[in-house]
Short mmCIF file of C-alpha atoms and ligand atoms in Angstrom, two decimals:
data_model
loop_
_atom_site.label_atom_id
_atom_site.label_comp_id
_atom_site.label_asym_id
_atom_site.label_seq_id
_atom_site.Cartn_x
_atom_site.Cartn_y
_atom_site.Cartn_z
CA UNK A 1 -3.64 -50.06 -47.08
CA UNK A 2 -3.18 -46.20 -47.31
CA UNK A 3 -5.20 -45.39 -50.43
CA UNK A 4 -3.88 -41.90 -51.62
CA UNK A 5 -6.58 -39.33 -52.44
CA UNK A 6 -6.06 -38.32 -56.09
CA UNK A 7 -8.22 -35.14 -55.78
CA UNK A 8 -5.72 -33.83 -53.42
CA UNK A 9 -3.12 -34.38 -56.27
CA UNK A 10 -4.74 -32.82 -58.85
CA UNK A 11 -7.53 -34.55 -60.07
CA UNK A 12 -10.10 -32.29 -61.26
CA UNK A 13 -13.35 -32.77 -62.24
CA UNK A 14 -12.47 -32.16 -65.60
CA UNK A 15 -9.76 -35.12 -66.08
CA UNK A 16 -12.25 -37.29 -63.86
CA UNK A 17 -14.60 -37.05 -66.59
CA UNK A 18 -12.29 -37.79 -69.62
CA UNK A 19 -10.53 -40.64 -67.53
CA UNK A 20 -14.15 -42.40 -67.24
CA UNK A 21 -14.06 -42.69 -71.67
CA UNK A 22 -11.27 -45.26 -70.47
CA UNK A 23 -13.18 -48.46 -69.07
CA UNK A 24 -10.99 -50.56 -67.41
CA UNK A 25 -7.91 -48.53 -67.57
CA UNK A 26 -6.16 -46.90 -64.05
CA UNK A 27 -5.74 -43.53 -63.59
CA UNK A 28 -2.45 -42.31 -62.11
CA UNK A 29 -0.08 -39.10 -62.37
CA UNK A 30 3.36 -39.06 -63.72
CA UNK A 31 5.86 -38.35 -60.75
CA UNK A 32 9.04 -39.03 -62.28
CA UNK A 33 10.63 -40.09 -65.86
CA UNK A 34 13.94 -41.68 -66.47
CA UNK A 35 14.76 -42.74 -70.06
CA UNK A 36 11.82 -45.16 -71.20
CA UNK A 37 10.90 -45.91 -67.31
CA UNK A 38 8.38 -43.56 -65.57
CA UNK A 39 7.10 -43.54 -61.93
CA UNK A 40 3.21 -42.99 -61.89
CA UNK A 41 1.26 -42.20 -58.46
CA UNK A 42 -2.39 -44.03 -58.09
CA UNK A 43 -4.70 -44.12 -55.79
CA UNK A 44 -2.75 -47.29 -54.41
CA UNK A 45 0.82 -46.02 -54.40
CA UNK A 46 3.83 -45.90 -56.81
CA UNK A 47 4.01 -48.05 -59.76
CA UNK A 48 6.57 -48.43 -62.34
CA UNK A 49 5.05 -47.95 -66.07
CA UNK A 50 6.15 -47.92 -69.50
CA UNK A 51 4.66 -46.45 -72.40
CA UNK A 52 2.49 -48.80 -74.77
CA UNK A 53 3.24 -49.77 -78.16
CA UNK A 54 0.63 -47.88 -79.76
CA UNK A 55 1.15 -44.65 -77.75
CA UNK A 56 5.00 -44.70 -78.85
CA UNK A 57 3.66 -45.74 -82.45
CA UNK A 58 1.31 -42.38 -82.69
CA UNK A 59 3.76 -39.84 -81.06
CA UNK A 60 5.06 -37.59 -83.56
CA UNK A 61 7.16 -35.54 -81.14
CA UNK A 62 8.62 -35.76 -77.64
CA UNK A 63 5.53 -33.54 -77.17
CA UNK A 64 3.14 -36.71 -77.11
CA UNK A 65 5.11 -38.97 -74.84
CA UNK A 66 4.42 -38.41 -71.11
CA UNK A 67 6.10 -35.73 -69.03
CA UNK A 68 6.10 -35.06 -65.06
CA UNK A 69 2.88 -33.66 -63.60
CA UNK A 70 0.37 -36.06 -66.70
CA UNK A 71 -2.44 -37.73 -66.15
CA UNK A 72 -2.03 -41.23 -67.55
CA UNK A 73 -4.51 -44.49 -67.86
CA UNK A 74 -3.25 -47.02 -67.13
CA UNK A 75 -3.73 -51.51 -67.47
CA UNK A 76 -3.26 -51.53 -63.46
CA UNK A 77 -2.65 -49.31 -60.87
CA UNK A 78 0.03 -51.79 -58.59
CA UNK A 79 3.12 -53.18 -60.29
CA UNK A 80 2.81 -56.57 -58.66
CA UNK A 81 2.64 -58.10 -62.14
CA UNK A 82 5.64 -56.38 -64.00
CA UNK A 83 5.90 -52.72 -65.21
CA UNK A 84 2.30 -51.48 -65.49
CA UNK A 85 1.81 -49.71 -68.99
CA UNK A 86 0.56 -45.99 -69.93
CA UNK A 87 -2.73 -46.37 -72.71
CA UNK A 88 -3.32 -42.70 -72.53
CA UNK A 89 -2.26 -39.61 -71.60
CA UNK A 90 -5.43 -37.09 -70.79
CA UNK A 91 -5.53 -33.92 -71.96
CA UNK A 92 -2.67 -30.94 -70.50
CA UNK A 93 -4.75 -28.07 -68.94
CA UNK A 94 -1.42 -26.44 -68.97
CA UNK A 95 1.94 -27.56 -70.17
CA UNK A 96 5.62 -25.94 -69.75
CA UNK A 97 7.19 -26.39 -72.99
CA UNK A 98 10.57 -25.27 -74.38
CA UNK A 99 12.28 -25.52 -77.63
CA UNK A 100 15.22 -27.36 -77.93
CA UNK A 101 18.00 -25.12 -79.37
CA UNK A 102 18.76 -25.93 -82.70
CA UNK A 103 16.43 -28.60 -83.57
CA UNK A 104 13.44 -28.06 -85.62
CA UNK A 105 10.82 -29.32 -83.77
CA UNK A 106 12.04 -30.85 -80.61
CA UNK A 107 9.48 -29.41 -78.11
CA UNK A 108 10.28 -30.85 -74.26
CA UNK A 109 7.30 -30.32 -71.74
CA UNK A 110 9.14 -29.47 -68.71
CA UNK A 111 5.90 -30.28 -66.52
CA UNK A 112 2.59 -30.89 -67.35
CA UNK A 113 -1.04 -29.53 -65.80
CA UNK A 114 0.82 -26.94 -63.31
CA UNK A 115 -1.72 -24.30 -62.06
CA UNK A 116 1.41 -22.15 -60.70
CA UNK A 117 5.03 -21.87 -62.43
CA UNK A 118 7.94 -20.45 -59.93
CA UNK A 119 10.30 -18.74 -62.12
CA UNK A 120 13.11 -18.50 -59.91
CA UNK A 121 16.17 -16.30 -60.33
CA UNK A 122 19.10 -15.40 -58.28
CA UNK A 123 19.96 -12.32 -57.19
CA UNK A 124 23.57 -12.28 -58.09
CA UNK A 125 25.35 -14.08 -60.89
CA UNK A 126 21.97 -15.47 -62.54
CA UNK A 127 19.85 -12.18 -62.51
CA UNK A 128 19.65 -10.74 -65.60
CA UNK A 129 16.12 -9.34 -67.20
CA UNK A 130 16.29 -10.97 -70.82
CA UNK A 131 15.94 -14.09 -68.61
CA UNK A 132 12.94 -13.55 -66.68
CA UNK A 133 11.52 -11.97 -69.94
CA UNK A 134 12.66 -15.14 -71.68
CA UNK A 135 10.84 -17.40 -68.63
CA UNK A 136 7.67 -15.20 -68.60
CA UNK A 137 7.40 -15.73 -72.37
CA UNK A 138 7.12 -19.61 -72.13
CA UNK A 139 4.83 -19.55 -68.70
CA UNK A 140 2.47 -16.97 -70.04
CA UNK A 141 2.34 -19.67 -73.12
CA UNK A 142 1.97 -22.73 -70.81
CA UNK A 143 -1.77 -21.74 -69.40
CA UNK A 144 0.11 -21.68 -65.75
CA UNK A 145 -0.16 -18.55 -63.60
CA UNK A 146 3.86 -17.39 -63.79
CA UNK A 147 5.60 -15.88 -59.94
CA UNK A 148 9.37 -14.58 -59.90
CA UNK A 149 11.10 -15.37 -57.23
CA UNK A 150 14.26 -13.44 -56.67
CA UNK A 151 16.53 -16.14 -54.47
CA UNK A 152 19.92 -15.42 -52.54
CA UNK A 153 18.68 -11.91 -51.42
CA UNK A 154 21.29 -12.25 -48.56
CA UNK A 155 24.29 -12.09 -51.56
CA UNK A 156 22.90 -8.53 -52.66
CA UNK A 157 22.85 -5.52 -51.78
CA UNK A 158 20.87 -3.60 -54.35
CA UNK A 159 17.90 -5.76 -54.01
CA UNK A 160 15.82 -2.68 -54.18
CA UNK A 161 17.28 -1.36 -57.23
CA UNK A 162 17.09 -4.91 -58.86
CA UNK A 163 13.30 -4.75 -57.78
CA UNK A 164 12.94 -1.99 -59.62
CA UNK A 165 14.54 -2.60 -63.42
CA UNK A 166 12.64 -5.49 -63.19
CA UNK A 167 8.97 -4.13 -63.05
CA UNK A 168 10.03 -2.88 -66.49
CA UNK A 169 9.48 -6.56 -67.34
CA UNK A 170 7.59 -7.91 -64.95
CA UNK A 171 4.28 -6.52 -66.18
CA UNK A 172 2.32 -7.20 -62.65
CA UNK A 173 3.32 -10.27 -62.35
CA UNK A 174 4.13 -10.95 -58.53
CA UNK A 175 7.78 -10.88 -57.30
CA UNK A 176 9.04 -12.68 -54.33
CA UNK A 177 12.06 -11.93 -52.91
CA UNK A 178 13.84 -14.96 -50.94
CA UNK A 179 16.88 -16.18 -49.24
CA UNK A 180 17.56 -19.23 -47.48
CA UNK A 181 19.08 -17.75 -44.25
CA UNK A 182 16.20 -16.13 -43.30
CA UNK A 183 11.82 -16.77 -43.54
CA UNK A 184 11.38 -13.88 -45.98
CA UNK A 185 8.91 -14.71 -48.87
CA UNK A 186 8.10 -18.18 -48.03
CA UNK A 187 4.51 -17.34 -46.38
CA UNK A 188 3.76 -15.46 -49.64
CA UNK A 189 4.54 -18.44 -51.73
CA UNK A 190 3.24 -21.39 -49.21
CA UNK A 191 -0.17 -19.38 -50.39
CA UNK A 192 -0.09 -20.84 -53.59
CA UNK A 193 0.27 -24.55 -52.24
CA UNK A 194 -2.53 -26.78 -51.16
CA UNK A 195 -5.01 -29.44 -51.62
CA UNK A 196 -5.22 -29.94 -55.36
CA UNK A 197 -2.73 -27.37 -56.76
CA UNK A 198 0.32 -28.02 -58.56
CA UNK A 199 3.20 -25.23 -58.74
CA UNK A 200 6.95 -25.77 -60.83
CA UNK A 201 10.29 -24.62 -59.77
CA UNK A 202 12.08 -23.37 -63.06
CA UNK A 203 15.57 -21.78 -63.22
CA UNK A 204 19.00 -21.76 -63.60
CA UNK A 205 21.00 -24.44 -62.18
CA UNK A 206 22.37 -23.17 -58.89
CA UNK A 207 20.15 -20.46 -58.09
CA UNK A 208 18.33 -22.27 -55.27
CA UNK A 209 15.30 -24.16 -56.34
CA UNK A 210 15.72 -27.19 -54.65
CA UNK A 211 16.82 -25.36 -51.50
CA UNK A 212 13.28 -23.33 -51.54
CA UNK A 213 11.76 -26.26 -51.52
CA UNK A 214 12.62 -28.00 -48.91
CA UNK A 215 12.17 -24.78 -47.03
CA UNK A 216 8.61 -24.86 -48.23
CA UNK A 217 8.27 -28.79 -47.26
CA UNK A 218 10.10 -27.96 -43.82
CA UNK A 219 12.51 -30.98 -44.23
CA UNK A 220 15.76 -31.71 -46.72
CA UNK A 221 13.54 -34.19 -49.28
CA UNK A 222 15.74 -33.01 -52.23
CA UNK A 223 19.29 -32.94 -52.74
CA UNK A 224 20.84 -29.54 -53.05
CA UNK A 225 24.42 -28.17 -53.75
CA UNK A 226 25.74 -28.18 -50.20
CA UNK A 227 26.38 -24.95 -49.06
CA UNK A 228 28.47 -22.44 -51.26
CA UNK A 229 28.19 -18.84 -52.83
CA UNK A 230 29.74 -18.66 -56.01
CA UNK A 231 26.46 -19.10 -57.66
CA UNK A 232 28.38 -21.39 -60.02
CA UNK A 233 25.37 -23.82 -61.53
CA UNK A 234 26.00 -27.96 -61.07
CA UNK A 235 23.07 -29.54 -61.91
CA UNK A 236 22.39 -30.83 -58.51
CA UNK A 237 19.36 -31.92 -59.84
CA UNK A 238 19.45 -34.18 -62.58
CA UNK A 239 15.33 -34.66 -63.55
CA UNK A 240 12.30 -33.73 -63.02
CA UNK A 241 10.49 -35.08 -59.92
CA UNK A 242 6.94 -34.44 -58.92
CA UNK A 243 6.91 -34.35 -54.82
CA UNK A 244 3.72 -35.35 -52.89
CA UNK A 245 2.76 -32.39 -50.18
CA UNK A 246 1.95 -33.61 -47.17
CA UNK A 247 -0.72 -31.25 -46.19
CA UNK A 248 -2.27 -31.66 -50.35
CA UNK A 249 -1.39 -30.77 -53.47
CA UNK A 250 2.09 -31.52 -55.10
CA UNK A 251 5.25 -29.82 -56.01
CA UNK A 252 7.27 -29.84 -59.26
CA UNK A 253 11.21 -29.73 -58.96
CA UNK A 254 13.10 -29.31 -62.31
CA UNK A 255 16.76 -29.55 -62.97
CA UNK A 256 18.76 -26.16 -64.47
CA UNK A 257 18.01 -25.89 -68.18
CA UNK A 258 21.01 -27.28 -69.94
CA UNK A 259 19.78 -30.80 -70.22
CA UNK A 260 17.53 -28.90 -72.98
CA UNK A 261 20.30 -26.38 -74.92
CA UNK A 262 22.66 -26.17 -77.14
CA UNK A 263 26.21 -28.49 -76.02
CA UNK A 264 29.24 -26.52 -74.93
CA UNK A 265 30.27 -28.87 -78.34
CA UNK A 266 29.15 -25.23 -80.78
CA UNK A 267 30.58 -22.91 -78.84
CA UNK A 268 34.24 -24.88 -78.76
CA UNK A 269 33.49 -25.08 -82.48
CA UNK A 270 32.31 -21.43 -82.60
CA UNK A 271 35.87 -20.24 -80.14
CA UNK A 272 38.24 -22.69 -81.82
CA UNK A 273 40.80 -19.89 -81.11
CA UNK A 274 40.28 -19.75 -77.86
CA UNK A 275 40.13 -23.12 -76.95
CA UNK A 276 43.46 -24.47 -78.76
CA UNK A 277 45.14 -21.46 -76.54
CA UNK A 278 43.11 -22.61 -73.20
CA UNK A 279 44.83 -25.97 -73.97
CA UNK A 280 48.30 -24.08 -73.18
CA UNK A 281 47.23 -22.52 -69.82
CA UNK A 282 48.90 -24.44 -67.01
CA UNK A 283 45.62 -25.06 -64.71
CA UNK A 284 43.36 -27.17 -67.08
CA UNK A 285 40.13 -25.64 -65.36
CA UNK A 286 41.82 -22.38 -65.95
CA UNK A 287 39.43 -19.42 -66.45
CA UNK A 288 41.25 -17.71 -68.00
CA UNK A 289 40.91 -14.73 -65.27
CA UNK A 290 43.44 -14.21 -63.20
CA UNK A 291 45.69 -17.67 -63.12
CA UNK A 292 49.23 -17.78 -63.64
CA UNK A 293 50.69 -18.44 -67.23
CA UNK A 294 47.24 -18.28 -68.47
CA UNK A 295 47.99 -18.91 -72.34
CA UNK A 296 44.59 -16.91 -72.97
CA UNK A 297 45.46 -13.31 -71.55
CA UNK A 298 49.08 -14.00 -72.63
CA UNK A 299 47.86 -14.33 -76.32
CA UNK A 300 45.35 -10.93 -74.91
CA UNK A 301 48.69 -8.98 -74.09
CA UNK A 302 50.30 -9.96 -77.44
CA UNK A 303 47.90 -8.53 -79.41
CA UNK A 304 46.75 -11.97 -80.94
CA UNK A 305 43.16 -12.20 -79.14
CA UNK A 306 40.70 -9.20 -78.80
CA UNK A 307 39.92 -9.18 -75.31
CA UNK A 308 36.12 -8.62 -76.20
CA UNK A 309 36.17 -12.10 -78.06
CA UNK A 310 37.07 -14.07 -74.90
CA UNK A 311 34.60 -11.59 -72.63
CA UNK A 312 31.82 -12.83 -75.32
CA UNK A 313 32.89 -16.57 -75.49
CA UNK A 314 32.75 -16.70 -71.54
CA UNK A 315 29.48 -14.91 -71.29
CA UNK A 316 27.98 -17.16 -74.03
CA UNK A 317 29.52 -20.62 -72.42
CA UNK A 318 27.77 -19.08 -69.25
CA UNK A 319 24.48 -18.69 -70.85
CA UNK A 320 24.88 -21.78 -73.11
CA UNK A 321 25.40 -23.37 -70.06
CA UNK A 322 22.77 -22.20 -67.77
CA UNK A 323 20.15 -21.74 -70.55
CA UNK A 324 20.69 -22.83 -74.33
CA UNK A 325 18.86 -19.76 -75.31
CA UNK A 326 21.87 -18.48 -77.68
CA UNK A 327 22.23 -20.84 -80.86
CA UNK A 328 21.76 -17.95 -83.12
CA UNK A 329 24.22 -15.62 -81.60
CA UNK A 330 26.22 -18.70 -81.68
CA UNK A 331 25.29 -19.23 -85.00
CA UNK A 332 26.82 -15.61 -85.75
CA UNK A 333 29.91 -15.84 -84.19
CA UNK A 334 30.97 -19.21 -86.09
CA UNK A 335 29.75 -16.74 -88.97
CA UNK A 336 32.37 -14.10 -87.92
CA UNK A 337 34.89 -15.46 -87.12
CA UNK A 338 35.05 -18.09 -90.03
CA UNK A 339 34.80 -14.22 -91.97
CA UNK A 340 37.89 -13.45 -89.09
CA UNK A 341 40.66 -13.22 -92.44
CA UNK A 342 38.46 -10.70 -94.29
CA UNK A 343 37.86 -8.30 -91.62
CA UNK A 344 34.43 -9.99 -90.42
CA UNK A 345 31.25 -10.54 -92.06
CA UNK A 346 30.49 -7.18 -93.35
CA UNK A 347 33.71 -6.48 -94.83
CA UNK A 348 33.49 -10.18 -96.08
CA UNK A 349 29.88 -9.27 -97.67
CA UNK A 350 31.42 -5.90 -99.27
CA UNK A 351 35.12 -8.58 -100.77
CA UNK A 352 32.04 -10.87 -101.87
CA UNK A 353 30.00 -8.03 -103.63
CA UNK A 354 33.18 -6.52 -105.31
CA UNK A 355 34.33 -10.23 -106.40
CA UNK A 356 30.98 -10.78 -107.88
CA UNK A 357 30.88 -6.96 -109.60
CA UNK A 358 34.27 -8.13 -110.75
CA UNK A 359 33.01 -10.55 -112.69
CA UNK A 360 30.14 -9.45 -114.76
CA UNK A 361 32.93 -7.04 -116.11
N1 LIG B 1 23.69 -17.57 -49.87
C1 LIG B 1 22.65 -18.28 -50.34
N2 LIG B 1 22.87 -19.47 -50.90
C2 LIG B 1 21.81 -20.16 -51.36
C3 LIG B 1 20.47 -19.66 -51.29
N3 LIG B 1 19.64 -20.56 -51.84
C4 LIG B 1 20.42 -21.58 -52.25
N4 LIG B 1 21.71 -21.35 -51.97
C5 LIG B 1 22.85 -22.21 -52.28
O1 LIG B 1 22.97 -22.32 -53.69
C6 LIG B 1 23.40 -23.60 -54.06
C7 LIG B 1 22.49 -24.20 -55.10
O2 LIG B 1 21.24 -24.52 -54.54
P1 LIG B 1 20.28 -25.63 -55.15
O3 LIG B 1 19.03 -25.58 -54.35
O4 LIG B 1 20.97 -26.93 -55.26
O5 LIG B 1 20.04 -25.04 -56.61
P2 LIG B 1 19.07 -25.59 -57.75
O6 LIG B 1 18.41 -24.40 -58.34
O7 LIG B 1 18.18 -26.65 -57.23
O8 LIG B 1 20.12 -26.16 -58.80
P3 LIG B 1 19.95 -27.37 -59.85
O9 LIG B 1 19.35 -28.52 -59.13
O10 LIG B 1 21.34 -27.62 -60.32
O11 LIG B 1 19.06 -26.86 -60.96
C8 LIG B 1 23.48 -24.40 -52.77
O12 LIG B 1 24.83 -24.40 -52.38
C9 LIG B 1 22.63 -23.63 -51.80
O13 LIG B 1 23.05 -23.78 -50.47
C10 LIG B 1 20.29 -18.37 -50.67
O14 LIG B 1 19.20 -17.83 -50.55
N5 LIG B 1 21.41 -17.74 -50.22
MG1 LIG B 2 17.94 -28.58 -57.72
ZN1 LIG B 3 43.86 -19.64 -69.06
#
């Protein structure tokens, strides 16, 4: 049997020596989670694991469970006996972690021990710079080495211009520019792969991560969108999946970022008005753009809805969408427009501070 070569996936020196604290435990990596069931790589293939009782006993937050890209001991490293079981996770050299919008403390590691993090953008629809500042943020934080990668070059025609707002924010961090039609940027970036190293694909959905990688593997391993332009994200991916190189090291595929934001839920909550008049239009995917008796730019035309409410409501479903980064401009807008009758918040504050001067009179 095949035995794989764990050094080639990662294995340093460093978790080598922690692992050997572990007598009689299995060392493996995390290559793939799904609910309570995780797929671990070992020396002697794929096995099946769970987490232990005690491990799920100690974890305070979804921080301390395992994520894609861990080290993990294991009680076996085949699976010929049942699901094997993860003892201990060994310690992150690096870890991608984001906040969950509007929870307190719900951290999610995105991928664990990654050396280099792709932060990949389009460059239509998805580019925008209080992104890739957002991204950089986070990957300067994980202890990974962050690379933009600009994607869909071949759907713009200012790349040059683009190039340039963003060294405003880039900050010498290196910018590749791709597109899948042609070979550009993909020598640049198959220099950070190899024997031992472990890079992760973060990003919008839809803006091409999957698609650059199997351009990097040279073969279709992961499912993509099919092909289309409209730059529309559908979470073609759905987890996190750590893929074996064939020539060493390992690759990190994560889905678009919704699974970790805020629900579309707030922002119907937050655009009541507009959604009771989207459920007039006739197309029920209507967006509310151009499509005949659209209820939405009727109510625009009548006077009844500011036409910079349902600009903002679309560009916040986008982001909410795409990233979950917006809860507190969310957060505002219920604010204003539950303060719609007074005149909005700050007229709302002055009725409130008259009201209360009222009174002490
Ligand atoms: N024109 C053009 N289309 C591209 C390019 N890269 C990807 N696409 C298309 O964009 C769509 C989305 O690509 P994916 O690779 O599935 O995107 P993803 O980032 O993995 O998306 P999620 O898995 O949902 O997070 C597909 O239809 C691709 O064919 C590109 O460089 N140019
Ligand atoms: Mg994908
Ligand atoms: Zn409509």
């Amino acid at each position: 049997m095949k035995r794989t070569d764990m050094k080639s996936l990662g294995l340093s020196q460093r978790f080598i020596t922690e692992s050997s604290i572990y007598a009689g435990l299995s060392l493996g990596r995390v290559i793939s989670q799904s609910k309570d069931l995780y797929k671990v790589i070992t020396e002697r293939g794929e096995v099946a694991a769970e987490i232990s009782g005690k491990l799920r006993f100690a974890a305070a937050s979804a921080a301390d469970y395992p994520a894609v890209g861990d080290f993990v001991m294991l009680d076996r490293d085949d699976d010929a006996g049942g699901n094997a079981i993860i003892h201990h996770i060994l310690t992150r050299k690096s870890a991608f972690i984001r906040k969950a919008a509007g929870t307190a403390n719900a951290e999610q590691i995105v991928a664990a021990n990654i050396d280099t993090v792709f932060i990949c953008m389009s460059l239509n629809n998805d580019y925008n710079l209080r992104r890739v500042e957002r991204y950089l943020g986070i990957a300067w934080d994980s202890g990974a080495i962050p690379v933009i990668v600009l994607t869909k070059a071949d759907l713009c025609d200012d790349v040059n211009e683009k190039l340039q707002e963003l060294d405003s924010v880039a900050c010498g961090v290196e910018v590749f520019v791709t597109s899948s039609l042609t070979e550009d940027g993909l020598p640049a970036i198959k220099k950070y792969l190899g024997e031992g190293r472990t890079i992760a694909f973060i990003g919008s959905s839809g803006v091409g991560k999957s698609t650059l990688i199997n351009k990097l593997l040279g073969k279709n391993v992961l499912s993509t969108q099919g092909l289309r332009n409209d730059d529309k994200g559908r979470h073609t991916t759905t987890r996190r999946e750590l893929i074996v190189l064939p020539d060493g090291g390992v690759v990190i595929d994560t889905p678009g970022m919704r699974e970790l934001g805020i629900e579309s839920i707030d922002l119907a909550k937050a655009f009541a008005d507009i959604d009771m008049l989207a459920a007039k239009c006739r197309f029920h995917d209507c967006t509310h753009t151009s499509e005949p008796n659209c209820a939405v730019q009727q109510a625009i035309k009548d006077g009844l809805l500011k036409a910079e409410r349902l600009a903002n409501y679309q560009k916040m479903q986008k982001e909410a969408k795409y990233e979950g980064l917006n809860s507190r401009q969310i957060e505002e807008e219920k604010i204003e427009s539950m303060f719609a009758e007074f005149g909005g918040i700050k007229n709302a504050r002055e009725f409130l501070k008259q009201k209360s001067k009222r009174k002490h009179f």
